[in-house]
Coordinates of C-alpha atoms and ligand atoms in Angstrom, one line a residue:
M1471 CA -15.1 20.5 -12.9
L1472 CA -12.6 18.9 -14.5
K1473 CA -8.7 19.3 -13.8
R1474 CA -6.1 18.1 -16.0
I1475 CA -3.1 17.8 -13.9
T1476 CA 0.4 17.7 -15.5
E1477 CA 2.7 18.7 -12.4
H1478 CA 2.1 15.2 -10.2
D1479 CA 4.5 12.8 -8.5
I1480 CA 3.6 9.6 -10.6
D1481 CA 6.9 7.9 -11.3
R1482 CA 6.5 6.3 -15.0
A1483 CA 9.2 3.5 -14.1
R1484 CA 6.6 2.1 -11.6
V1485 CA 3.8 2.2 -14.0
S1486 CA 3.1 -1.4 -15.5
E1487 CA 4.3 -1.3 -19.4
K1488 CA 1.5 -4.1 -20.0
A1489 CA -0.9 -1.8 -18.9
V1490 CA 0.2 1.0 -20.8
A1491 CA 0.3 -1.5 -23.9
V1492 CA -3.2 -2.5 -23.4
I1493 CA -4.4 1.3 -23.2
E1494 CA -2.5 2.1 -26.4
K1495 CA -3.9 -0.6 -28.2
L1496 CA -7.5 0.2 -27.1
R1497 CA -6.8 3.9 -28.3
D1498 CA -5.7 2.5 -31.7
A1499 CA -8.9 0.8 -32.1
G1500 CA -10.7 4.4 -31.5
F1501 CA -11.4 4.1 -27.8
E1502 CA -10.9 6.2 -24.8
A1503 CA -9.1 4.3 -22.0
Y1504 CA -7.2 5.2 -18.8
L1505 CA -5.5 3.9 -15.8
V1506 CA -7.7 4.1 -12.7
G1507 CA -8.6 3.5 -9.1
G1508 CA -6.0 2.0 -6.5
C1509 CA -3.2 1.9 -9.0
V1510 CA -3.2 5.9 -9.8
R1511 CA -3.9 6.4 -5.9
D1512 CA -0.8 4.1 -5.0
L1513 CA 1.3 5.9 -7.4
L1514 CA 0.3 9.1 -6.4
L1515 CA 0.9 8.3 -2.6
G1516 CA 4.4 7.1 -3.9
Q1517 CA 3.4 3.4 -3.3
V1518 CA 3.8 0.3 -5.5
P1519 CA 0.2 -0.7 -6.8
K1520 CA -0.3 -4.2 -6.6
D1521 CA -2.1 -4.2 -9.7
F1522 CA -3.2 -1.9 -12.5
D1523 CA -7.0 -1.4 -13.6
V1524 CA -8.0 0.1 -16.9
A1525 CA -11.3 1.8 -17.5
T1526 CA -12.4 2.7 -21.2
D1527 CA -15.8 3.4 -23.0
A1528 CA -15.3 0.1 -24.8
T1529 CA -17.7 -2.3 -24.0
P1530 CA -16.7 -6.1 -23.0
D1531 CA -17.6 -7.1 -26.2
D1532 CA -15.4 -4.3 -28.3
V1533 CA -12.5 -5.3 -25.4
R1534 CA -13.0 -9.0 -26.9
Q1535 CA -12.6 -7.8 -30.4
V1536 CA -9.4 -5.8 -29.6
F1537 CA -7.7 -8.4 -27.6
P1538 CA -7.4 -12.5 -28.4
R1539 CA -6.6 -13.4 -24.9
V1540 CA -9.4 -12.4 -22.6
R1541 CA -11.5 -13.5 -19.9
L1542 CA -14.7 -12.2 -19.1
V1543 CA -15.1 -12.1 -15.0
G1544 CA -17.3 -10.5 -12.6
R1545 CA -20.1 -11.2 -10.0
R1546 CA -21.8 -8.0 -10.2
F1547 CA -20.8 -6.6 -13.7
R1548 CA -19.0 -7.7 -16.5
I1549 CA -14.8 -7.0 -16.2
V1550 CA -12.6 -7.9 -18.9
H1551 CA -9.0 -9.7 -18.0
V1552 CA -6.5 -9.1 -20.7
R1553 CA -3.7 -11.5 -20.1
M1554 CA -0.5 -9.7 -21.2
G1555 CA 2.5 -12.2 -20.7
R1556 CA 2.4 -13.0 -17.0
E1557 CA 0.1 -9.9 -16.2
I1558 CA -3.3 -9.3 -15.9
I1559 CA -4.9 -6.2 -16.6
E1560 CA -8.3 -5.6 -15.2
V1561 CA -10.4 -3.4 -18.2
S1562 CA -13.7 -2.3 -17.2
T1563 CA -16.0 -0.3 -19.0
F1564 CA -17.3 3.3 -17.6
R1565 CA -20.4 3.1 -15.7
R1566 CA -22.5 5.7 -14.5
A1567 CA -24.0 6.3 -11.0
L1568 CA -27.9 5.5 -10.5
S1569 CA -30.0 8.4 -9.9
E1570 CA -33.2 9.0 -8.4
E1571 CA -35.4 7.9 -11.1
D1572 CA -33.5 4.7 -11.2
H1573 CA -35.8 2.6 -8.9
E1574 CA -36.3 -1.0 -9.0
P1575 CA -34.5 -3.2 -10.2
H1576 CA -31.6 -1.2 -9.2
F1577 CA -32.0 -0.4 -5.2
S1578 CA -33.7 -2.5 -2.7
D1579 CA -36.1 -0.8 -0.3
E1580 CA -33.6 0.4 2.1
G1581 CA -31.5 2.3 -0.7
M1582 CA -28.9 0.1 -1.1
I1583 CA -27.6 -0.7 -4.6
L1584 CA -28.6 -4.2 -6.1
R1585 CA -27.3 -3.6 -9.6
D1586 CA -25.1 -0.9 -11.2
N1587 CA -24.3 -2.3 -14.9
L1588 CA -25.2 0.8 -16.7
Y1589 CA -22.7 2.3 -18.8
G1590 CA -21.8 5.8 -18.9
T1591 CA -18.7 8.5 -19.6
V1592 CA -15.7 9.1 -17.8
D1593 CA -17.1 11.9 -15.9
Q1594 CA -19.9 9.6 -14.8
D1595 CA -17.5 7.0 -13.9
A1596 CA -15.5 9.5 -12.0
F1597 CA -18.8 10.3 -9.8
R1598 CA -20.1 6.5 -9.4
R1599 CA -16.6 5.6 -7.7
D1600 CA -16.3 5.7 -3.5
F1601 CA -13.8 8.0 -2.6
T1602 CA -12.3 11.2 -4.4
V1603 CA -8.7 9.7 -4.2
N1604 CA -9.8 6.4 -6.1
A1605 CA -11.2 8.2 -8.8
L1606 CA -8.4 9.7 -10.9
Y1607 CA -7.3 8.8 -14.3
Y1608 CA -4.3 8.6 -15.5
D1609 CA -3.3 9.1 -19.0
P1610 CA 0.1 7.4 -19.5
T1611 CA 0.6 8.8 -22.9
A1612 CA 0.2 12.5 -22.2
D1613 CA 1.3 12.0 -18.4
V1614 CA -1.5 13.7 -17.2
V1615 CA -3.9 13.2 -14.3
L1616 CA -7.7 13.7 -15.0
D1617 CA -9.4 14.7 -11.8
Y1618 CA -13.0 15.2 -11.6
C1619 CA -13.8 14.9 -8.0
G1620 CA -11.1 16.8 -6.0
G1621 CA -8.9 13.7 -5.5
M1622 CA -5.7 15.7 -6.0
K1623 CA -6.4 17.9 -3.1
D1624 CA -7.3 14.9 -0.9
I1625 CA -4.2 13.1 -2.0
A1626 CA -1.9 16.2 -0.8
S1627 CA -3.6 16.2 2.7
R1628 CA -4.1 12.5 3.0
T1629 CA -7.6 12.5 3.4
L1630 CA -10.0 9.9 2.5
R1631 CA -13.5 11.5 1.4
L1632 CA -16.3 9.9 0.0
I1633 CA -17.6 11.4 -3.0
G1634 CA -21.0 13.0 -2.8
D1635 CA -23.3 12.7 0.5
P1636 CA -21.8 10.3 2.8
K1637 CA -24.8 8.9 4.2
T1638 CA -26.4 8.1 0.6
R1639 CA -22.8 6.9 -0.3
F1640 CA -22.8 4.3 2.7
R1641 CA -26.6 3.3 2.2
E1642 CA -25.8 2.5 -1.5
D1643 CA -23.1 0.1 -0.4
P1644 CA -22.5 -0.5 3.4
V1645 CA -19.2 -2.3 2.3
R1646 CA -17.9 0.8 1.5
I1647 CA -17.7 1.4 5.6
L1648 CA -15.3 -1.4 5.5
R1649 CA -13.3 -0.1 2.6
A1650 CA -12.9 3.3 4.2
I1651 CA -11.3 1.6 7.3
R1652 CA -9.0 -0.7 4.8
F1653 CA -7.5 2.4 2.9
S1654 CA -7.3 4.7 6.3
A1655 CA -5.4 1.3 7.7
K1656 CA -3.4 0.6 4.6
L1657 CA -2.2 3.8 3.4
G1658 CA -2.3 5.9 6.8
L1659 CA -5.2 8.3 5.3
N1660 CA -7.2 10.4 7.5
L1661 CA -11.0 9.7 7.1
H1662 CA -12.4 13.3 6.3
R1663 CA -14.7 14.3 9.1
D1664 CA -18.1 14.2 7.4
T1665 CA -16.9 10.7 6.1
E1666 CA -16.3 9.6 9.4
A1667 CA -19.7 11.1 11.1
A1668 CA -21.5 8.9 8.7
I1669 CA -20.2 5.5 9.9
A1670 CA -22.2 5.1 13.0
P1671 CA -25.2 6.0 11.7
M1672 CA -25.1 3.6 8.7
C1673 CA -23.1 0.7 10.2
E1674 CA -26.2 -1.4 11.3
M1675 CA -26.7 -1.7 7.4
L1676 CA -23.8 -4.0 6.8
N1677 CA -25.8 -6.8 8.4
A1678 CA -27.6 -6.7 5.1
I1679 CA -24.4 -7.8 3.0
P1680 CA -24.0 -11.3 1.9
P1681 CA -21.9 -13.2 4.1
A1682 CA -19.6 -14.4 0.9
R1683 CA -19.2 -10.4 0.2
L1684 CA -17.9 -10.1 3.7
F1685 CA -15.6 -12.8 3.8
D1686 CA -13.8 -11.4 0.7
E1687 CA -13.7 -7.9 2.7
F1688 CA -12.5 -9.6 5.6
T1689 CA -9.6 -11.4 3.6
K1690 CA -8.8 -7.9 2.4
L1691 CA -8.9 -6.2 5.8
F1692 CA -7.0 -8.8 7.8
L1693 CA -4.7 -10.6 5.0
T1694 CA -2.9 -7.8 3.4
G1695 CA -0.3 -6.7 5.7
H1696 CA -2.0 -4.0 7.9
G1697 CA -4.6 -6.1 10.0
E1698 CA -3.6 -5.1 13.2
R1699 CA -4.2 -1.1 12.2
A1700 CA -7.6 -2.1 10.5
F1701 CA -8.4 -3.9 13.7
E1702 CA -8.0 -1.1 15.9
L1703 CA -9.7 1.5 13.3
L1704 CA -12.8 -1.1 13.6
S1705 CA -12.8 -1.2 17.3
D1706 CA -12.6 2.7 17.4
H1707 CA -15.7 3.0 15.6
E1708 CA -17.7 -0.1 17.2
L1709 CA -17.7 -2.1 14.0
V1710 CA -15.8 -5.2 15.4
E1711 CA -19.3 -6.3 17.2
I1712 CA -21.0 -6.1 14.1
L1713 CA -18.9 -8.5 12.3
F1714 CA -17.9 -10.9 15.1
P1715 CA -19.2 -11.9 18.4
L1716 CA -15.7 -11.3 19.9
P1717 CA -16.2 -11.1 23.8
A1718 CA -14.2 -8.0 25.3
H1719 CA -11.7 -10.5 26.9
G1720 CA -11.3 -12.1 23.1
E1721 CA -9.4 -9.0 21.6
A1722 CA -6.0 -9.9 23.1
V1723 CA -5.8 -13.4 21.1
A1724 CA -7.0 -11.7 18.0
K1725 CA -4.9 -8.7 18.4
L1726 CA -1.7 -10.7 18.9
A1727 CA -2.9 -13.0 15.7
L1728 CA -3.2 -10.0 13.6
A1729 CA 0.4 -8.8 14.4
S1730 CA 1.7 -12.1 13.8
T1731 CA -0.3 -12.4 10.4
D1732 CA 1.3 -8.7 9.4
H1733 CA 4.6 -10.0 10.4
R1734 CA 4.3 -13.1 8.0
I1735 CA 3.3 -11.2 5.2
R1736 CA 5.7 -8.9 5.7
E1737 CA 8.5 -11.9 5.7
H1738 CA 6.8 -13.0 2.3
K1739 CA 5.5 -16.1 4.5
P1740 CA 2.0 -17.8 3.7
V1741 CA -0.7 -16.5 5.8
T1742 CA -4.5 -18.1 5.9
P1743 CA -7.9 -16.8 6.8
G1744 CA -8.6 -20.1 9.0
F1745 CA -5.8 -18.6 11.4
L1746 CA -7.2 -15.1 12.1
I1747 CA -10.9 -16.9 12.6
A1748 CA -9.8 -19.4 15.1
A1749 CA -8.1 -16.4 17.0
F1750 CA -11.4 -14.2 16.5
L1751 CA -13.7 -17.0 17.6
W1752 CA -11.8 -18.7 20.5
Q1753 CA -13.0 -17.0 23.4
E1754 CA -16.6 -17.6 21.9
Y1755 CA -15.3 -21.5 21.5
L1756 CA -14.4 -21.7 24.9
D1757 CA -17.4 -20.0 26.4
H1758 CA -19.3 -23.0 24.3
L1759 CA -17.0 -25.5 26.2
E1760 CA -18.4 -24.7 29.6
P1761 CA -19.5 -28.0 30.9
T1762 CA -23.4 -27.8 30.6
S1763 CA -25.6 -30.3 31.4
T1764 CA -23.9 -34.1 31.1
L1765 CA -27.2 -35.4 30.0
A1766 CA -27.0 -36.4 26.3
S1767 CA -24.0 -34.5 26.0
S1768 CA -22.0 -36.9 23.9
Q1769 CA -24.7 -36.5 21.3
Q1770 CA -24.6 -32.6 21.3
E1771 CA -23.0 -30.9 18.3
D1772 CA -19.3 -30.4 18.4
P1773 CA -19.0 -26.8 19.7
A1774 CA -16.5 -25.7 17.2
S1775 CA -19.2 -26.4 14.9
T1776 CA -22.1 -24.4 16.6
V1777 CA -19.6 -21.5 16.8
I1778 CA -18.6 -21.8 13.1
A1779 CA -21.9 -21.7 12.0
A1780 CA -23.0 -19.0 14.1
Q1781 CA -20.3 -17.0 12.5
Q1782 CA -21.7 -18.2 8.9
S1783 CA -24.6 -15.9 8.9
T1784 CA -22.4 -12.8 8.9
I1785 CA -19.3 -13.6 7.1
S1786 CA -19.3 -16.6 5.3
I1787 CA -16.1 -19.2 6.0
P1788 CA -15.6 -21.6 3.2
R1789 CA -15.6 -25.2 3.8
R1790 CA -12.0 -25.7 4.0
H1791 CA -11.2 -22.8 6.2
G1792 CA -13.7 -24.3 8.8
W1793 CA -11.8 -27.5 8.9
F1794 CA -8.7 -25.5 9.5
V1795 CA -10.2 -23.9 12.6
R1796 CA -11.8 -26.9 13.7
D1797 CA -8.2 -28.9 13.8
V1798 CA -6.6 -26.1 15.4
W1799 CA -9.0 -25.6 18.4
H1800 CA -9.3 -29.5 18.9
L1801 CA -5.3 -29.6 19.0
Q1802 CA -5.2 -27.3 21.6
P1803 CA -6.4 -29.4 24.4
L1804 CA -4.3 -32.6 22.9
L1805 CA -1.2 -29.8 23.3
A1806 CA -1.8 -29.6 27.1
N1807 CA -2.0 -33.6 27.2
R1808 CA 1.6 -34.6 27.1
T1809 CA 1.4 -38.5 27.4
S1810 CA 3.9 -40.1 24.8
R1811 CA 1.1 -41.5 22.8
N1812 CA -0.5 -38.1 22.6
V1813 CA 2.7 -36.1 21.8
A1814 CA 3.4 -38.4 18.7
R1815 CA -0.2 -37.9 17.5
V1816 CA -0.2 -34.3 17.6
L1817 CA 3.4 -33.9 15.8
A1818 CA 2.3 -36.1 13.2
H1819 CA -1.0 -33.8 12.9
R1820 CA -0.8 -32.1 9.2
R1821 CA -2.1 -29.1 11.5
F1822 CA 0.4 -29.3 14.3
R1823 CA 2.5 -26.2 12.7
A1824 CA -0.8 -23.9 13.0
A1825 CA -1.9 -25.1 16.1
Y1826 CA 1.6 -24.8 17.6
D1827 CA 1.7 -21.0 16.5
F1828 CA -1.8 -20.7 17.8
L1829 CA -0.7 -22.0 21.3
M1830 CA 2.4 -19.8 21.1
I1831 CA -0.4 -16.8 20.8
R1832 CA -2.2 -18.1 23.8
C1833 CA 0.7 -18.2 25.6
A1834 CA 1.6 -14.7 25.1
T1835 CA -2.0 -13.6 26.2
G1836 CA -1.8 -15.9 29.3
D1837 CA -4.4 -17.9 28.1
A1838 CA -1.9 -20.9 28.4
P1839 CA 1.0 -21.2 30.6
D1840 CA 4.7 -20.3 28.9
E1841 CA 5.7 -23.6 30.2
L1842 CA 3.7 -25.3 27.9
G1843 CA 4.7 -23.3 24.7
E1844 CA 8.5 -23.5 25.6
W1845 CA 7.7 -27.2 25.7
W1846 CA 6.5 -27.4 22.6
T1847 CA 9.3 -25.2 21.1
K1848 CA 11.5 -27.9 22.4
A1849 CA 9.7 -30.8 21.5
Q1850 CA 10.3 -30.1 17.7
T1851 CA 14.1 -30.5 17.8
V1852 CA 14.8 -32.6 20.7
E1853 CA 13.8 -36.5 21.2
T1854 CA 10.5 -35.8 22.9
D1855 CA 10.8 -39.4 25.2
E1856 CA 13.8 -37.5 27.3
L1857 CA 11.4 -34.1 27.5
L1858 CA 8.5 -36.4 28.6
R1859 CA 10.8 -38.2 31.3
E1860 CA 11.5 -34.4 32.6
L1861 CA 7.9 -33.6 33.1
P1862 CA 6.7 -33.3 36.9
S1863 CA 5.5 -37.1 37.9
G1864 CA 1.8 -37.2 38.2
R1865 CA 1.2 -35.1 35.4
S1866 CA 0.2 -38.0 33.0
R1867 CA -1.4 -39.8 35.8
R1868 CA -3.8 -37.1 36.2
R1869 CA -4.7 -37.0 32.5
R1870 CA -5.4 -40.8 32.3
R1871 CA -7.8 -40.4 35.0
R1872 CA -9.8 -37.7 32.9
R1873 CA -10.1 -40.2 29.9
G1874 CA -13.4 -42.0 29.5
R1875 CA -15.2 -38.7 30.0
N1876 CA -17.0 -37.3 27.4
R1877 CA -14.2 -36.1 24.3
R1878 CA -15.7 -32.2 24.7
R1879 CA -15.8 -32.0 28.1
R1880 CA -12.2 -33.5 28.8
G1881 CA -10.8 -30.9 26.1
A1882 CA -12.2 -28.5 28.4
A1883 CA -11.1 -29.5 31.4
D1884 CA -7.5 -30.4 30.3
M1885 CA -7.2 -26.9 29.0
S1886 CA -8.1 -25.4 32.5
V1887 CA -5.6 -27.8 34.1
A1888 CA -2.8 -26.6 32.2
N1889 CA -3.7 -23.0 32.5
G1890 CA -3.7 -23.8 36.4
G1891 CA -7.6 -22.5 36.9
P1892 CA -10.3 -21.0 34.7
Q1893 CA -9.9 -19.6 31.3
V1894 CA -8.7 -16.2 31.8
V1895 CA -7.2 -13.8 29.3
E1896 CA -5.0 -11.4 30.4
Q1897 CA -5.9 -7.9 29.1
Ligands
LIG30 P1 -6.7 -1.7 -4.0 O1 -5.5 -1.7 -3.9 O2 -7.0 -2.8 -2.5 O3 -7.1 -3.0 -5.0 P2 -8.6 -0.2 -5.3 O4 -8.8 0.8 -5.0 O5 -8.2 -0.8 -6.6 O6 -7.7 -0.8 -4.2 P3 -10.7 -2.3 -5.8 O7 -11.5 -3.1 -5.0 O8 -9.6 -2.8 -6.7 O9 -10.0 -1.3 -4.9 O10 -11.5 -1.4 -6.8 C1 -11.1 -0.4 -7.7 C2 -11.6 1.0 -7.9 O11 -13.0 0.4 -8.0 C3 -11.9 1.5 -6.7 O12 -10.8 2.4 -6.6 C4 -13.0 2.4 -6.9 O13 -12.7 3.4 -7.6 C5 -14.0 1.6 -7.6 N1 -14.7 0.8 -6.6 C6 -14.6 -0.6 -5.9 N2 -15.4 -0.8 -5.2 C7 -16.3 0.4 -5.0 C8 -17.4 0.2 -4.2 N3 -18.0 -0.4 -3.5 N4 -18.3 1.6 -4.7 C9 -17.9 2.7 -5.5 N5 -16.8 2.0 -6.0 C10 -15.8 1.2 -6.0
LIG31 MG1 -7.6 -3.1 -7.5

């Protein structure tokens, strides 16, 4: 089964010297060690790996004996981070797949893996990995690729294929469904027919994944430069609705926010999950703003909190990102309310820039008038007193009359006035 491949496209200049040093040091101490996973896959596809992982038969304690500066990490299993200058090399011990005989506590009643912390050999380690292209080992000393699962053939045909029976592998860990989408989006790989066919029957199982793990996967899907494509693929496989309550007419804002995030990443500008969460849940938030009963409305919970809390049951939103989302949303009606007092307040707000970027996305989808976006673009460079005087008269009086209504109702109303009617997102 093992193929040793000496003819391959790995460009040695792209291999981290620090990772090679870690491997050589482990070998000198009598252990087996290889580069593995995403870095080997990316090198074979001609891409620059973002980090380098090493797999070895040394246990975490053995690794600690070999390297003075290490840190033990890992929620689900122990991994060693070896620091080499500015680089951190992740070293993990070969593990084996669980078999039918490994019942509890390793599997849940539904067949999901709860623990996979059993050490194994390199060939066992290959078969417990998710996709064939992720199960290739590179020996930098001999310049050889070890292929146990047919990964080289799939690299050549740009195919993403689960190792083993697809339904079983998705059942064991449904997050592999999202990983399939992510690798396909990031690397332009085509899902193998059998892998793709297993998504629909297994996707409901994503509901059983802890929200914190889904948040991690959310950031990898959408904040690594290929979010727009990942969203398209999620949509094609009807997975969006499993992750978010995204109403169909909310897609336009979500897609533009993703395109803008991808663009910022290409330009090495900072990005934040909060901006995307604000976009994904925007339509849901607007739906919650619909004036309901006025009775005791001031005692009702902020609709922003209601919407964020509902999302937390699927994907957890760390507190600071939750506050970011609230700020961006709460600033939208204030952006539409151009009185001199408000304009000064909004410009000084620490989330003004994010709220403005969000407004521009709303303008681009027809969810807010272009004139409003253009006004705020100018307001950042020109004296606002002058701009305020240029506004058609009556605008600010109309706003003032609305004061005194409860805050949230006022927010919703202002947004619709600014749009010249109810919220309709153009498709
Ligand atoms: P990236 O470039 O995004 O880091 P990666 O392939 O390195 O891609 P990681 O999440 O860093 O992805 O995982 C490293 C390796 O561990 C994978 O290549 C795969 O072999 C294995 N792996 C990770 N998650 C799983 C999983 N859920 N099931 C099976 N194997 C996995
Ligand atoms: Mg990795």
